[in-house]
Every structure is written in C-alpha cells, then in structure tokens.
Amino acid sequence: MAEPRGWILPAFGIVAGVTALRVLLLAFNRTDLFVDEAQYWFWGQELAFGYYSKPPLIAWVIRAATEIAGSDTPFWVRLPAPLFHAATAMFLGAIAARIYGRAEAIAVAAAFVTLPMVAVGSLLISTDTIMFPFLALALLLYWRLVEEDAGTRSSALPLGAGIALGLAFLAKYAAVYYLGLTAVAAVIWPSVRPRPGDAALILLAFGLTIAPNVAWNVWNGFSTVTHTADNIGWVREGAGLNFAGLAEFLGAQFAVFGPILFGAFALLAVVRARGGARRVPAILLVLSLPIVALVSAQAVLSKAYANWAAAAYLAGTLAVVPWLMRRPRWLAASYVVNGVICLVLPVAAVFADRLRAGDDLLLKRYLGRAELSDALFAVARESGAAAIVSDDRDILADLFYTGRDAALPVFAWPEDGPPPHHYAQKHPYSGENAGPVLVAGLRDRALPCAGEARPLPAMTGGPGAYQRRTIQLFLVPPDCWKAD
C-alpha cells in the first residue's frame, strides 16, 4: 500500500510543538543527573564497543551531543532524549500511514509523543529512548519490504532494516524481541513473510552491525550478558512465585503506556483471542503482546522493572490507537490524560527543589547528588587527600561526573571477586597514589588498614537522594588495600 499524502505536516506540527516545549523546560530542569545517566555520560568519555551493563550506543550518542555542544551540563547530556522520541513518533506515523491512512498516522504520532513513558524518557536519558527510533525505523523498512513488489525495489530495504535493527540492539538488547516476533508473524501470515533472499540480507546486516559488540563481550568475558542474566535473577538464584511482583508490574504498565491505552491494549488482546481482531491489528499484537507476557513471566519468577516491556509499545501504539479511533471519546480522553502527565512531569522537574511530599522533596531521588560530590571534594582537599575511593556505585557515578574538571582522581573500592559495577571493573584503586586517600561510603565493609585509618567527621546528606543517610569518611594511607 502506498503511503498517503497530507499526514506529515500535521503530525510534524504536533510532534515538534510537544518536543519544543520539552526542550524549553529541560533547559530549566533542576534535577541532577541520575546514577544511570551519569554512568552513560562517563562511558562516553571512554568510547568502546560495549560496557559493563549495557551495549554502547547510548554512550556514543551522549558523547556526540556533548562534543557538538561543547558542554557536559545535564541539559546537553539529556537533549538527545526528546529529539529521539520525536523521531520515533514520526517513524511510527509513517508506518501507520502505510497500513491505515492519513488520519491514523497523525493520531499515532500524537499518541506516541504524549505517552507517559515518553514524557519520563524525555526528562531522563535512557537506553529505551535511544533504541526506539532505530526499532521504529526497522519496522517501517520491514513493512515496506513485505508490501512492495520484489521487482521494483533494491536490496537497500532489507539491508536498511537489518542495520536499523542492529543499531536498536546496540542501544538495548530488548530490540532482539522484534527479530524473533517478526519471524513468528511471518510463519502465521504469508503477507508479512519476506523472500528468503531478503531475510538473509536482514540477518546479514543485523549480524555485521552488532558484531563489534559481540566481539567486545567475548573479549571481556561476556560482561554485559552476565549482568543481564544477573538482572533476570532466577537464572542465578532459582525461580520462585512472586504474584505480588506480577501485580506491581502490570499495574505499572498503566502508568508506562497510559491508563486508557493500556486498558485498550488488554481489551484488544481479548478481542484477538476471540478471533475478532482484523489482520493488521493481530499482526501488531504478535509484535507486542508476547513482550508484555514474557516480562510478566519474569515478574512472577523473580522481579521486573516497569520499563522492561517498553519495546512492546511501539507496535502496541500502532495496534491500539487506530482501533480506538472507532471509539473517539476514549481516544480523546487518552490524549487529555496523557497530555496532562506530559505537562506536569517537566514542570515538576523545573520546581524539583521546591516540590515536597510531606517532609521530603517529591523528586528527591534526582536531587542532592552533585551537592554531596562537591562536599566530598571539599573534604578531600581540606584533608590533603590525593584521591577519593568509594564502594558505593551511586556516589561514584556522580563523583566522576561532578568531578570531571577536578584535579583529584576518583577510584572504586578494589574487589576481590567479580566487579559489581563498571567503576570497579575499569577504575579500581590500585594503591599507586603518592598521598593519603579519602574513603567515602563503607556499607557493610571494613577497612583492611583499620589501625592506620583516621576517621573524619561523618557527612549527612542534605535534602535529596542522601537525606537521612550518614556517609562514613576515613583518611587512609595509599597502600591501605595491600594490607588485605
């Protein structure tokens, strides 16, 4: 089916308007970089084909953005996020235009750019955000591939689809869901079955694109894969039955996708189970519903975070929004609810240092991190420390970011066993500093040179992430860990 005309300008107007408002409010955002964001920024300072817990694309994107801007402030670290979501909305609109029509394309683009998960993902840069546009582009090229006459197109479509899917995989391994699910759809519906030659080109392009990351994992003892297995939990520890975790995960999906859209998604799945859904929504459900089902199973067996099924809501949006267009009041209500969320969240971030829930700041997880780092650097300078060492990943993440221009080096506590995070893997303290070392944190640990350590006044975090937490401080000789 040829793509109808007339949808691009209206859709772009909506998407660009929402994105421009997000970028404007992002400039006044008062939150610190969260732990993961600071880590992604730090990865970008050490470009590689892979990292401890994630594939590399998010680090490359942040590094490119900050290099172009000539600044490493939180605004520039996060700026790619709303722009990537805008691109995703337009790619999904292009898919909807091909398979439905003009009105549906505009509705899908508007719905995606106002999803609650997109609102959050435009404030905090994450691997989902970087994955989405490449995943949507891969789906668009694949749909064109199976629709167009083989005699009128070149090999660019299957190669492009494979490269786009590979780039999505380099952002987050969850992209591989679509590789498996398009294969399932192709088995069920011949209309979305690529020719064997095209399928081979897709797999070839995908394999070549991800090959550097695969090689990095092999070279580094499958570090990222191992961390992913650790996150799954039951792979290492055995499975249990966590029905409370399932309820929590499914409840969170109403917040991720939007209460009306997720309710409609579940209802459409029931309609499909009864044989009432048309072919196209049924295909799109095959590309989305199994992801939610698999992560739900993970939630029962161990635990699952709310965003682990985020990849489902690209195809999910394409399935649900056109279906709701036959129920315009519900779709309008969804736009209103999600639109309010999209406005409230960035405004709340602007006033993050003032909004309170009782005695605590409402967004305390995202505040007070830079303040603690500044205080630790001040103590280190005053005490004559030549370096700072911590065993706390949260503290380390911000120390590396906030101290990016400081002359004082930062190191992770040297581990005897497998490193628990990137800092311990790549930046453990080696004992080669010439002067004393400030140790901050010490959760359930003892200093190997306790007899030579000089306790310093403990530090209590101010309002924010470290509120009510006491940070133990010690000044130790540079060879402290050699006594272990």
CSV table of C-alpha atoms in Angstrom, one decimal:
chain,number,residue,atom,x,y,z
A,1,MET,CA,0.0,0.0,0.0
A,2,ALA,CA,1.4,3.4,-1.0
A,3,GLU,CA,1.8,6.0,1.8
A,4,PRO,CA,-0.9,8.6,1.7
A,5,ARG,CA,-0.1,12.2,1.4
A,6,GLY,CA,-1.0,15.0,3.8
A,7,TRP,CA,-0.1,13.5,7.1
A,8,ILE,CA,3.5,14.7,7.6
A,9,LEU,CA,2.9,18.4,8.2
A,10,PRO,CA,0.1,18.0,10.8
A,11,ALA,CA,1.9,15.2,12.6
A,12,PHE,CA,5.2,17.1,12.5
A,13,GLY,CA,3.5,20.2,13.8
A,14,ILE,CA,2.1,18.2,16.8
A,15,VAL,CA,5.4,16.4,17.5
A,16,ALA,CA,7.6,19.5,17.0
A,17,GLY,CA,5.3,21.5,19.3
A,18,VAL,CA,5.5,19.0,22.1
A,19,THR,CA,9.2,18.5,21.6
A,20,ALA,CA,10.0,22.2,21.6
A,21,LEU,CA,8.1,22.6,24.9
A,22,ARG,CA,10.1,19.7,26.4
A,23,VAL,CA,13.4,21.2,25.3
A,24,LEU,CA,12.5,24.6,26.7
A,25,LEU,CA,11.5,23.1,30.1
A,26,LEU,CA,14.6,20.9,30.0
A,27,ALA,CA,16.7,24.0,30.0
A,28,PHE,CA,15.3,24.9,33.4
A,29,ASN,CA,15.3,21.4,34.8
A,30,ARG,CA,16.6,21.5,38.4
A,31,THR,CA,17.4,17.7,38.9
A,32,ASP,CA,20.9,16.2,38.9
A,33,LEU,CA,21.8,13.5,36.5
A,34,PHE,CA,20.6,10.2,37.9
A,35,VAL,CA,23.0,7.4,38.6
A,36,ASP,CA,22.5,5.7,35.3
A,37,GLU,CA,22.6,8.9,33.3
A,38,ALA,CA,25.9,9.9,34.9
A,39,GLN,CA,27.2,6.4,34.2
A,40,TYR,CA,26.2,6.7,30.5
A,41,TRP,CA,27.9,10.1,30.3
A,42,PHE,CA,31.1,8.5,31.8
A,43,TRP,CA,31.0,5.7,29.4
A,44,GLY,CA,31.0,8.3,26.6
A,45,GLN,CA,34.3,9.6,27.9
A,46,GLU,CA,35.8,6.1,27.3
A,47,LEU,CA,34.4,5.1,23.9
A,48,ALA,CA,34.2,1.4,23.4
A,49,PHE,CA,32.1,-1.3,21.6
A,50,GLY,CA,30.5,-2.4,24.9
A,51,TYR,CA,30.2,-1.6,28.6
A,52,TYR,CA,29.7,-3.4,31.9
A,53,SER,CA,25.9,-3.5,31.9
A,54,LYS,CA,24.7,-2.1,28.5
A,55,PRO,CA,25.6,-2.1,24.9
A,56,PRO,CA,27.4,1.1,23.7
A,57,LEU,CA,25.1,3.3,21.6
A,58,ILE,CA,23.8,5.5,24.4
A,59,ALA,CA,27.3,6.4,25.4
A,60,TRP,CA,28.2,7.2,21.8
A,61,VAL,CA,25.1,9.4,21.4
A,62,ILE,CA,25.8,11.4,24.6
A,63,ARG,CA,29.4,11.8,23.6
A,64,ALA,CA,28.3,13.2,20.2
A,65,ALA,CA,25.8,15.6,21.7
A,66,THR,CA,28.2,17.0,24.3
A,67,GLU,CA,31.0,17.3,21.7
A,68,ILE,CA,28.8,19.2,19.4
A,69,ALA,CA,27.5,21.4,22.2
A,70,GLY,CA,31.0,21.9,23.7
A,71,SER,CA,29.4,21.3,27.1
A,72,ASP,CA,28.8,18.4,29.5
A,73,THR,CA,25.9,20.1,31.5
A,74,PRO,CA,22.9,17.9,32.3
A,75,PHE,CA,20.9,19.8,29.6
A,76,TRP,CA,23.2,18.6,26.8
A,77,VAL,CA,23.5,15.1,28.2
A,78,ARG,CA,19.7,14.8,28.1
A,79,LEU,CA,18.9,16.8,25.0
A,80,PRO,CA,19.0,13.7,22.6
A,81,ALA,CA,16.2,12.2,24.6
A,82,PRO,CA,13.2,14.4,23.4
A,83,LEU,CA,14.7,14.5,19.9
A,84,PHE,CA,14.9,10.7,19.7
A,85,HIS,CA,11.4,10.4,20.9
A,86,ALA,CA,10.2,12.9,18.3
A,87,ALA,CA,11.9,10.9,15.5
A,88,THR,CA,10.3,7.7,16.8
A,89,ALA,CA,6.8,9.3,16.7
A,90,MET,CA,7.4,10.3,13.1
A,91,PHE,CA,8.6,6.8,12.1
A,92,LEU,CA,5.5,5.3,13.7
A,93,GLY,CA,3.3,7.8,11.9
A,94,ALA,CA,4.9,6.7,8.6
A,95,ILE,CA,4.1,3.1,9.4
A,96,ALA,CA,0.5,4.0,10.3
A,97,ALA,CA,0.1,6.0,7.1
A,98,ARG,CA,1.1,2.9,5.0
A,99,ILE,CA,-1.1,0.4,6.8
A,100,TYR,CA,-4.1,2.6,7.8
A,101,GLY,CA,-4.2,6.1,6.3
A,102,ARG,CA,-3.7,9.8,6.9
A,103,ALA,CA,-5.8,10.3,10.0
A,104,GLU,CA,-4.4,7.2,11.7
A,105,ALA,CA,-0.8,8.4,11.0
A,106,ILE,CA,-1.5,11.7,12.7
A,107,ALA,CA,-3.2,10.0,15.6
A,108,VAL,CA,-0.4,7.5,16.2
A,109,ALA,CA,2.3,10.2,16.1
A,110,ALA,CA,0.4,12.4,18.5
A,111,ALA,CA,-0.3,9.4,20.8
A,112,PHE,CA,3.3,8.2,21.0
A,113,VAL,CA,4.9,11.6,21.6
A,114,THR,CA,2.5,12.1,24.6
A,115,LEU,CA,2.9,8.6,26.2
A,116,PRO,CA,3.8,8.8,29.9
A,117,MET,CA,6.9,6.7,29.3
A,118,VAL,CA,8.0,9.1,26.6
A,119,ALA,CA,7.4,12.0,28.9
A,120,VAL,CA,9.6,10.4,31.5
A,121,GLY,CA,12.1,9.4,28.9
A,122,SER,CA,12.4,12.9,27.6
A,123,LEU,CA,13.5,14.1,31.1
A,124,LEU,CA,16.0,11.3,31.9
A,125,ILE,CA,18.0,9.8,29.0
A,126,SER,CA,17.8,6.0,28.9
A,127,THR,CA,18.6,3.1,26.7
A,128,ASP,CA,15.0,2.7,25.7
A,129,THR,CA,15.0,6.2,24.4
A,130,ILE,CA,18.0,5.5,22.2
A,131,MET,CA,16.6,2.2,21.0
A,132,PHE,CA,13.1,3.4,20.0
A,133,PRO,CA,13.8,5.4,16.7
A,134,PHE,CA,16.0,2.6,15.3
A,135,LEU,CA,13.4,0.0,16.2
A,136,ALA,CA,10.6,2.0,14.6
A,137,LEU,CA,12.7,2.6,11.5
A,138,ALA,CA,13.5,-1.1,11.3
A,139,LEU,CA,9.7,-1.9,11.5
A,140,LEU,CA,9.0,0.7,8.8
A,141,LEU,CA,11.5,-0.6,6.4
A,142,TYR,CA,10.4,-4.2,7.1
A,143,TRP,CA,6.8,-3.3,6.4
A,144,ARG,CA,7.8,-1.6,3.1
A,145,LEU,CA,9.8,-4.7,2.3
A,146,VAL,CA,6.9,-7.1,2.6
A,147,GLU,CA,4.5,-4.8,0.8
A,148,GLU,CA,6.4,-3.7,-2.2
A,149,ASP,CA,6.8,-5.7,-5.3
A,150,ALA,CA,10.1,-7.5,-5.3
A,151,GLY,CA,10.7,-6.5,-8.9
A,152,THR,CA,10.5,-2.7,-8.2
A,153,ARG,CA,12.9,-2.4,-5.2
A,154,SER,CA,16.5,-2.8,-4.4
A,155,SER,CA,18.4,-4.6,-1.7
A,156,ALA,CA,18.5,-1.3,0.3
A,157,LEU,CA,15.3,-2.1,2.1
A,158,PRO,CA,16.4,-5.4,3.7
A,159,LEU,CA,19.9,-4.1,4.4
A,160,GLY,CA,18.5,-0.9,5.9
A,161,ALA,CA,16.1,-2.9,8.1
A,162,GLY,CA,18.9,-5.1,9.3
A,163,ILE,CA,21.2,-2.2,10.1
A,164,ALA,CA,18.4,-0.3,11.9
A,165,LEU,CA,17.6,-3.3,14.0
A,166,GLY,CA,21.3,-3.8,14.7
A,167,LEU,CA,21.6,-0.2,15.9
A,168,ALA,CA,18.5,-0.7,18.1
A,169,PHE,CA,20.2,-3.8,19.6
A,170,LEU,CA,23.4,-1.7,20.2
A,171,ALA,CA,21.1,0.6,22.3
A,172,LYS,CA,19.4,-2.1,24.2
A,173,TYR,CA,19.3,-5.9,23.8
A,174,ALA,CA,15.5,-5.9,24.1
A,175,ALA,CA,15.5,-5.0,20.4
A,176,VAL,CA,16.0,-8.7,19.7
A,177,TYR,CA,12.4,-9.3,20.6
A,178,TYR,CA,11.4,-7.9,17.2
A,179,LEU,CA,13.7,-10.2,15.4
A,180,GLY,CA,12.0,-13.2,16.9
A,181,LEU,CA,8.5,-11.9,16.8
A,182,THR,CA,8.6,-10.8,13.1
A,183,ALA,CA,9.7,-14.4,12.4
A,184,VAL,CA,6.6,-15.7,14.3
A,185,ALA,CA,4.4,-13.3,12.4
A,186,ALA,CA,5.9,-14.4,9.1
A,187,VAL,CA,5.1,-18.0,9.9
A,188,ILE,CA,1.4,-17.2,10.7
A,189,TRP,CA,0.8,-14.6,7.9
A,190,PRO,CA,2.3,-15.1,4.4
A,191,SER,CA,1.6,-11.4,3.7
A,192,VAL,CA,4.4,-10.4,6.1
A,193,ARG,CA,6.8,-13.1,5.1
A,194,PRO,CA,9.9,-11.8,3.3
A,195,ARG,CA,11.5,-13.6,0.5
A,196,PRO,CA,14.4,-15.9,1.6
A,197,GLY,CA,17.0,-13.7,0.0
A,198,ASP,CA,15.6,-10.6,1.8
A,199,ALA,CA,15.5,-12.4,5.1
A,200,ALA,CA,19.1,-13.4,4.6
A,201,LEU,CA,20.1,-9.8,3.8
A,202,ILE,CA,18.3,-8.6,7.0
A,203,LEU,CA,20.2,-11.2,9.1
A,204,LEU,CA,23.5,-10.4,7.4
A,205,ALA,CA,23.2,-6.6,8.0
A,206,PHE,CA,22.0,-7.2,11.6
A,207,GLY,CA,24.9,-9.5,12.3
A,208,LEU,CA,27.5,-7.2,10.9
A,209,THR,CA,26.1,-4.3,12.8
A,210,ILE,CA,26.2,-6.0,16.2
A,211,ALA,CA,29.4,-7.9,15.5
A,212,PRO,CA,31.7,-5.3,17.3
A,213,ASN,CA,29.6,-5.6,20.5
A,214,VAL,CA,29.6,-9.4,20.3
A,215,ALA,CA,33.4,-9.3,19.9
A,216,TRP,CA,33.7,-6.9,22.9
A,217,ASN,CA,31.6,-9.3,25.0
A,218,VAL,CA,33.7,-12.2,24.1
A,219,TRP,CA,36.9,-10.3,24.8
A,220,ASN,CA,35.5,-9.1,28.2
A,221,GLY,CA,34.2,-12.3,29.5
A,222,PHE,CA,30.6,-11.7,28.3
A,223,SER,CA,30.3,-8.9,30.9
A,224,THR,CA,27.1,-7.3,29.5
A,225,VAL,CA,25.4,-10.7,29.0
A,226,THR,CA,26.4,-11.8,32.5
A,227,HIS,CA,24.9,-8.6,34.0
A,228,THR,CA,21.7,-9.1,32.0
A,229,ALA,CA,21.5,-12.6,33.5
A,230,ASP,CA,22.0,-11.2,36.9
A,231,ASN,CA,19.2,-8.8,36.4
A,232,ILE,CA,16.8,-11.6,35.4
A,233,GLY,CA,17.5,-13.1,38.8
A,234,TRP,CA,16.1,-16.6,38.6
A,235,VAL,CA,18.8,-17.6,36.1
A,236,ARG,CA,21.3,-17.5,39.0
A,237,GLU,CA,19.2,-17.8,42.1
A,238,GLY,CA,16.4,-20.1,41.0
A,239,ALA,CA,12.7,-19.3,40.4
A,240,GLY,CA,10.0,-18.5,42.9
A,241,LEU,CA,6.4,-17.4,42.6
A,242,ASN,CA,6.1,-13.7,43.0
A,243,PHE,CA,2.5,-12.8,42.3
A,244,ALA,CA,2.8,-9.5,44.1
A,245,GLY,CA,5.6,-8.7,41.7
A,246,LEU,CA,3.4,-9.5,38.7
A,247,ALA,CA,0.6,-7.3,40.0
A,248,GLU,CA,3.1,-4.5,40.6
A,249,PHE,CA,4.5,-4.9,37.1
A,250,LEU,CA,1.1,-5.0,35.3
A,251,GLY,CA,-0.2,-2.1,37.4
A,252,ALA,CA,2.9,-0.1,36.4
A,253,GLN,CA,2.1,-0.6,32.7
A,254,PHE,CA,-1.0,1.6,33.1
A,255,ALA,CA,1.5,4.4,34.0
A,256,VAL,CA,4.0,3.4,31.3
A,257,PHE,CA,1.6,3.2,28.3
A,258,GLY,CA,-1.1,5.4,29.8
A,259,PRO,CA,-4.2,4.1,31.7
A,260,ILE,CA,-6.6,4.2,28.8
A,261,LEU,CA,-4.2,2.9,26.2
A,262,PHE,CA,-3.0,0.0,28.3
A,263,GLY,CA,-6.6,-0.9,29.1
A,264,ALA,CA,-7.4,-0.8,25.4
A,265,PHE,CA,-4.3,-2.9,24.7
A,266,ALA,CA,-5.5,-5.6,27.1
A,267,LEU,CA,-9.1,-5.4,25.7
A,268,LEU,CA,-7.8,-5.7,22.1
A,269,ALA,CA,-5.8,-8.8,23.2
A,270,VAL,CA,-9.0,-10.3,24.4
A,271,VAL,CA,-10.8,-9.4,21.2
A,272,ARG,CA,-8.0,-11.1,19.2
A,273,ALA,CA,-8.1,-14.2,21.4
A,274,ARG,CA,-11.8,-14.5,20.5
A,275,GLY,CA,-11.0,-14.1,16.8
A,276,GLY,CA,-12.5,-10.7,16.4
A,277,ALA,CA,-9.4,-8.6,15.5
A,278,ARG,CA,-8.6,-7.7,11.9
A,279,ARG,CA,-5.4,-9.0,10.3
A,280,VAL,CA,-3.2,-5.9,10.8
A,281,PRO,CA,-4.0,-5.3,14.5
A,282,ALA,CA,-3.5,-9.0,15.0
A,283,ILE,CA,0.0,-8.9,13.4
A,284,LEU,CA,0.9,-5.9,15.5
A,285,LEU,CA,-0.3,-7.7,18.7
A,286,VAL,CA,2.0,-10.5,17.8
A,287,LEU,CA,4.9,-8.0,17.8
A,288,SER,CA,3.9,-6.5,21.2
A,289,LEU,CA,1.8,-8.7,23.4
A,290,PRO,CA,4.4,-11.5,23.8
A,291,ILE,CA,6.9,-9.0,25.1
A,292,VAL,CA,4.5,-8.0,27.9
A,293,ALA,CA,3.7,-11.7,28.5
A,294,LEU,CA,7.4,-12.6,28.7
A,295,VAL,CA,8.2,-9.8,31.1
A,296,SER,CA,5.1,-10.7,33.2
A,297,ALA,CA,6.5,-14.2,33.5
A,298,GLN,CA,9.8,-12.7,34.6
A,299,ALA,CA,7.9,-10.7,37.2
A,300,VAL,CA,6.3,-13.9,38.6
A,301,LEU,CA,9.6,-15.8,38.7
A,302,SER,CA,11.7,-13.1,40.2
A,303,LYS,CA,11.3,-9.3,39.5
A,304,ALA,CA,10.6,-7.0,36.6
A,305,TYR,CA,11.0,-3.2,36.3
A,306,ALA,CA,8.2,-1.2,34.8
A,307,ASN,CA,10.2,-0.3,31.7
A,308,TRP,CA,11.3,-3.8,30.8
A,309,ALA,CA,8.4,-4.2,28.4
A,310,ALA,CA,8.7,-0.7,26.8
A,311,ALA,CA,9.7,-2.1,23.4
A,312,ALA,CA,6.2,-3.6,23.2
A,313,TYR,CA,4.5,-0.2,23.0
A,314,LEU,CA,5.9,0.7,19.5
A,315,ALA,CA,3.8,-1.9,17.8
A,316,GLY,CA,1.3,-1.6,20.6
A,317,THR,CA,0.7,2.1,19.8
A,318,LEU,CA,0.2,1.1,16.1
A,319,ALA,CA,-2.4,-1.5,17.1
A,320,VAL,CA,-4.3,0.3,19.8
A,321,VAL,CA,-4.7,3.9,18.6
A,322,PRO,CA,-6.3,3.2,15.2
A,323,TRP,CA,-8.6,0.7,17.0
A,324,LEU,CA,-9.6,3.4,19.5
A,325,MET,CA,-10.4,5.8,16.6
A,326,ARG,CA,-13.7,3.9,16.3
A,327,ARG,CA,-14.2,5.0,19.9
A,328,PRO,CA,-13.3,8.7,19.7
A,329,ARG,CA,-14.3,9.6,23.2
A,330,TRP,CA,-12.0,7.1,24.7
A,331,LEU,CA,-9.1,8.2,22.4
A,332,ALA,CA,-9.8,11.9,23.2
A,333,ALA,CA,-9.8,11.0,26.9
A,334,SER,CA,-6.4,9.3,26.5
A,335,TYR,CA,-4.9,12.4,24.8
A,336,VAL,CA,-6.2,14.5,27.7
A,337,VAL,CA,-4.9,12.2,30.5
A,338,ASN,CA,-1.5,11.6,28.8
A,339,GLY,CA,-1.2,15.2,27.8
A,340,VAL,CA,-1.7,16.4,31.4
A,341,ILE,CA,1.0,13.9,32.5
A,342,CYS,CA,3.3,15.2,29.8
A,343,LEU,CA,2.9,18.8,31.0
A,344,VAL,CA,3.1,18.0,34.8
A,345,LEU,CA,6.3,16.0,34.7
A,346,PRO,CA,8.7,18.5,33.1
A,347,VAL,CA,7.1,21.4,35.1
A,348,ALA,CA,7.7,19.4,38.3
A,349,ALA,CA,11.3,18.9,37.3
A,350,VAL,CA,11.7,22.7,36.9
A,351,PHE,CA,10.5,23.1,40.5
A,352,ALA,CA,12.1,19.9,41.8
A,353,ASP,CA,14.0,21.7,44.6
A,354,ARG,CA,10.8,23.1,46.0
A,355,LEU,CA,8.0,20.5,45.5
A,356,ARG,CA,7.5,18.4,48.6
A,357,ALA,CA,5.5,15.4,49.7
A,358,GLY,CA,5.4,15.8,53.5
A,359,ASP,CA,8.9,16.4,54.8
A,360,ASP,CA,10.6,15.0,51.7
A,361,LEU,CA,11.2,16.5,48.3
A,362,LEU,CA,8.9,14.9,45.8
A,363,LEU,CA,11.7,14.2,43.4
A,364,LYS,CA,14.4,13.5,46.0
A,365,ARG,CA,16.0,10.6,44.1
A,366,TYR,CA,17.2,13.1,41.5
A,367,LEU,CA,18.5,15.8,43.8
A,368,GLY,CA,21.4,16.3,46.2
A,369,ARG,CA,23.8,14.1,44.3
A,370,ALA,CA,26.0,16.9,42.9
A,371,GLU,CA,25.9,18.6,46.3
A,372,LEU,CA,27.3,15.5,48.1
A,373,SER,CA,30.0,15.2,45.4
A,374,ASP,CA,31.1,18.9,45.9
A,375,ALA,CA,31.2,18.3,49.6
A,376,LEU,CA,33.3,15.2,49.3
A,377,PHE,CA,35.8,17.0,47.0
A,378,ALA,CA,36.0,19.9,49.5
A,379,VAL,CA,36.7,17.5,52.4
A,380,ALA,CA,39.4,15.7,50.3
A,381,ARG,CA,41.1,19.0,49.5
A,382,GLU,CA,41.0,20.2,53.1
A,383,SER,CA,42.4,16.9,54.5
A,384,GLY,CA,45.2,16.7,51.9
A,385,ALA,CA,43.8,13.6,50.2
A,386,ALA,CA,45.4,12.7,46.9
A,387,ALA,CA,42.4,10.6,45.7
A,388,ILE,CA,38.9,9.6,46.7
A,389,VAL,CA,37.8,5.9,46.9
A,390,SER,CA,34.2,4.7,47.4
A,391,ASP,CA,32.4,1.4,47.4
A,392,ASP,CA,29.1,2.9,46.6
A,393,ARG,CA,28.1,3.0,42.9
A,394,ASP,CA,25.7,5.9,43.3
A,395,ILE,CA,28.4,8.0,44.9
A,396,LEU,CA,30.9,7.0,42.4
A,397,ALA,CA,28.7,7.8,39.4
A,398,ASP,CA,28.3,11.4,40.5
A,399,LEU,CA,31.8,11.8,41.7
A,400,PHE,CA,33.1,11.0,38.2
A,401,TYR,CA,30.6,13.3,36.6
A,402,THR,CA,30.6,16.3,39.0
A,403,GLY,CA,34.4,16.0,39.4
A,404,ARG,CA,35.0,15.8,35.6
A,405,ASP,CA,37.1,19.0,35.8
A,406,ALA,CA,38.6,18.4,39.2
A,407,ALA,CA,42.3,17.6,39.6
A,408,LEU,CA,41.5,14.9,42.2
A,409,PRO,CA,41.2,11.3,40.9
A,410,VAL,CA,38.3,9.1,41.9
A,411,PHE,CA,38.5,5.3,42.2
A,412,ALA,CA,36.3,2.4,43.1
A,413,TRP,CA,36.9,0.1,46.0
A,414,PRO,CA,39.1,-2.8,44.7
A,415,GLU,CA,37.1,-6.0,44.8
A,416,ASP,CA,38.5,-9.5,45.4
A,417,GLY,CA,35.7,-11.2,43.3
A,418,PRO,CA,33.8,-10.2,40.2
A,419,PRO,CA,33.3,-6.5,39.9
A,420,PRO,CA,29.8,-5.4,40.8
A,421,HIS,CA,29.7,-2.4,38.5
A,422,HIS,CA,31.6,-0.5,35.8
A,423,TYR,CA,33.7,1.6,38.1
A,424,ALA,CA,35.0,-1.5,39.9
A,425,GLN,CA,35.7,-3.2,36.6
A,426,LYS,CA,37.5,-0.3,34.9
A,427,HIS,CA,38.6,2.0,37.7
A,428,PRO,CA,39.6,0.1,40.8
A,429,TYR,CA,42.0,1.7,43.2
A,430,SER,CA,45.5,0.2,42.6
A,431,GLY,CA,47.4,1.7,45.5
A,432,GLU,CA,49.7,3.7,43.4
A,433,ASN,CA,48.8,7.2,44.7
A,434,ALA,CA,51.5,9.2,46.4
A,435,GLY,CA,49.4,10.7,49.2
A,436,PRO,CA,46.6,9.7,51.6
A,437,VAL,CA,43.2,8.6,50.3
A,438,LEU,CA,39.7,9.7,51.3
A,439,VAL,CA,37.4,6.7,51.6
A,440,ALA,CA,33.7,7.5,51.5
A,441,GLY,CA,30.8,5.2,52.0
A,442,LEU,CA,31.7,1.8,53.6
A,443,ARG,CA,28.4,0.0,53.6
A,444,ASP,CA,29.0,-3.4,55.3
A,445,ARG,CA,32.7,-3.2,54.8
A,446,ALA,CA,35.8,-2.9,57.0
A,447,LEU,CA,38.9,-1.1,56.1
A,448,PRO,CA,41.9,-3.6,55.6
A,449,CYS,CA,44.1,-1.0,57.3
A,450,ALA,CA,41.7,0.0,60.1
A,451,GLY,CA,44.5,0.6,62.5
A,452,GLU,CA,46.1,3.2,60.3
A,453,ALA,CA,42.8,4.9,59.2
A,454,ARG,CA,42.0,8.4,60.6
A,455,PRO,CA,38.2,8.8,61.0
A,456,LEU,CA,36.9,12.2,59.7
A,457,PRO,CA,33.6,13.7,60.7
A,458,ALA,CA,30.8,11.7,59.1
A,459,MET,CA,28.7,13.5,56.5
A,460,THR,CA,24.9,13.6,56.5
A,461,GLY,CA,23.3,14.1,53.2
A,462,GLY,CA,21.1,17.2,52.7
A,463,PRO,CA,17.6,17.2,51.1
A,464,GLY,CA,17.5,14.7,48.3
A,465,ALA,CA,18.9,11.3,47.5
A,466,TYR,CA,21.1,11.0,50.6
A,467,GLN,CA,18.7,12.6,53.0
A,468,ARG,CA,18.9,10.9,56.4
A,469,ARG,CA,21.9,8.8,55.3
A,470,THR,CA,25.2,9.1,57.1
A,471,ILE,CA,28.3,8.8,54.9
A,472,GLN,CA,31.3,7.5,56.8
A,473,LEU,CA,34.7,9.2,55.9
A,474,PHE,CA,38.2,8.0,56.6
A,475,LEU,CA,41.7,9.1,55.6
A,476,VAL,CA,43.9,6.1,54.9
A,477,PRO,CA,47.4,5.6,53.6
A,478,PRO,CA,47.8,4.9,49.9
A,479,ASP,CA,48.8,1.3,50.5
A,480,CYS,CA,45.8,0.5,52.7
A,481,TRP,CA,44.5,-2.3,50.5
A,482,LYS,CA,47.9,-4.0,50.3
A,483,ALA,CA,47.3,-4.9,54.0
A,484,ASP,CA,44.3,-7.0,52.9
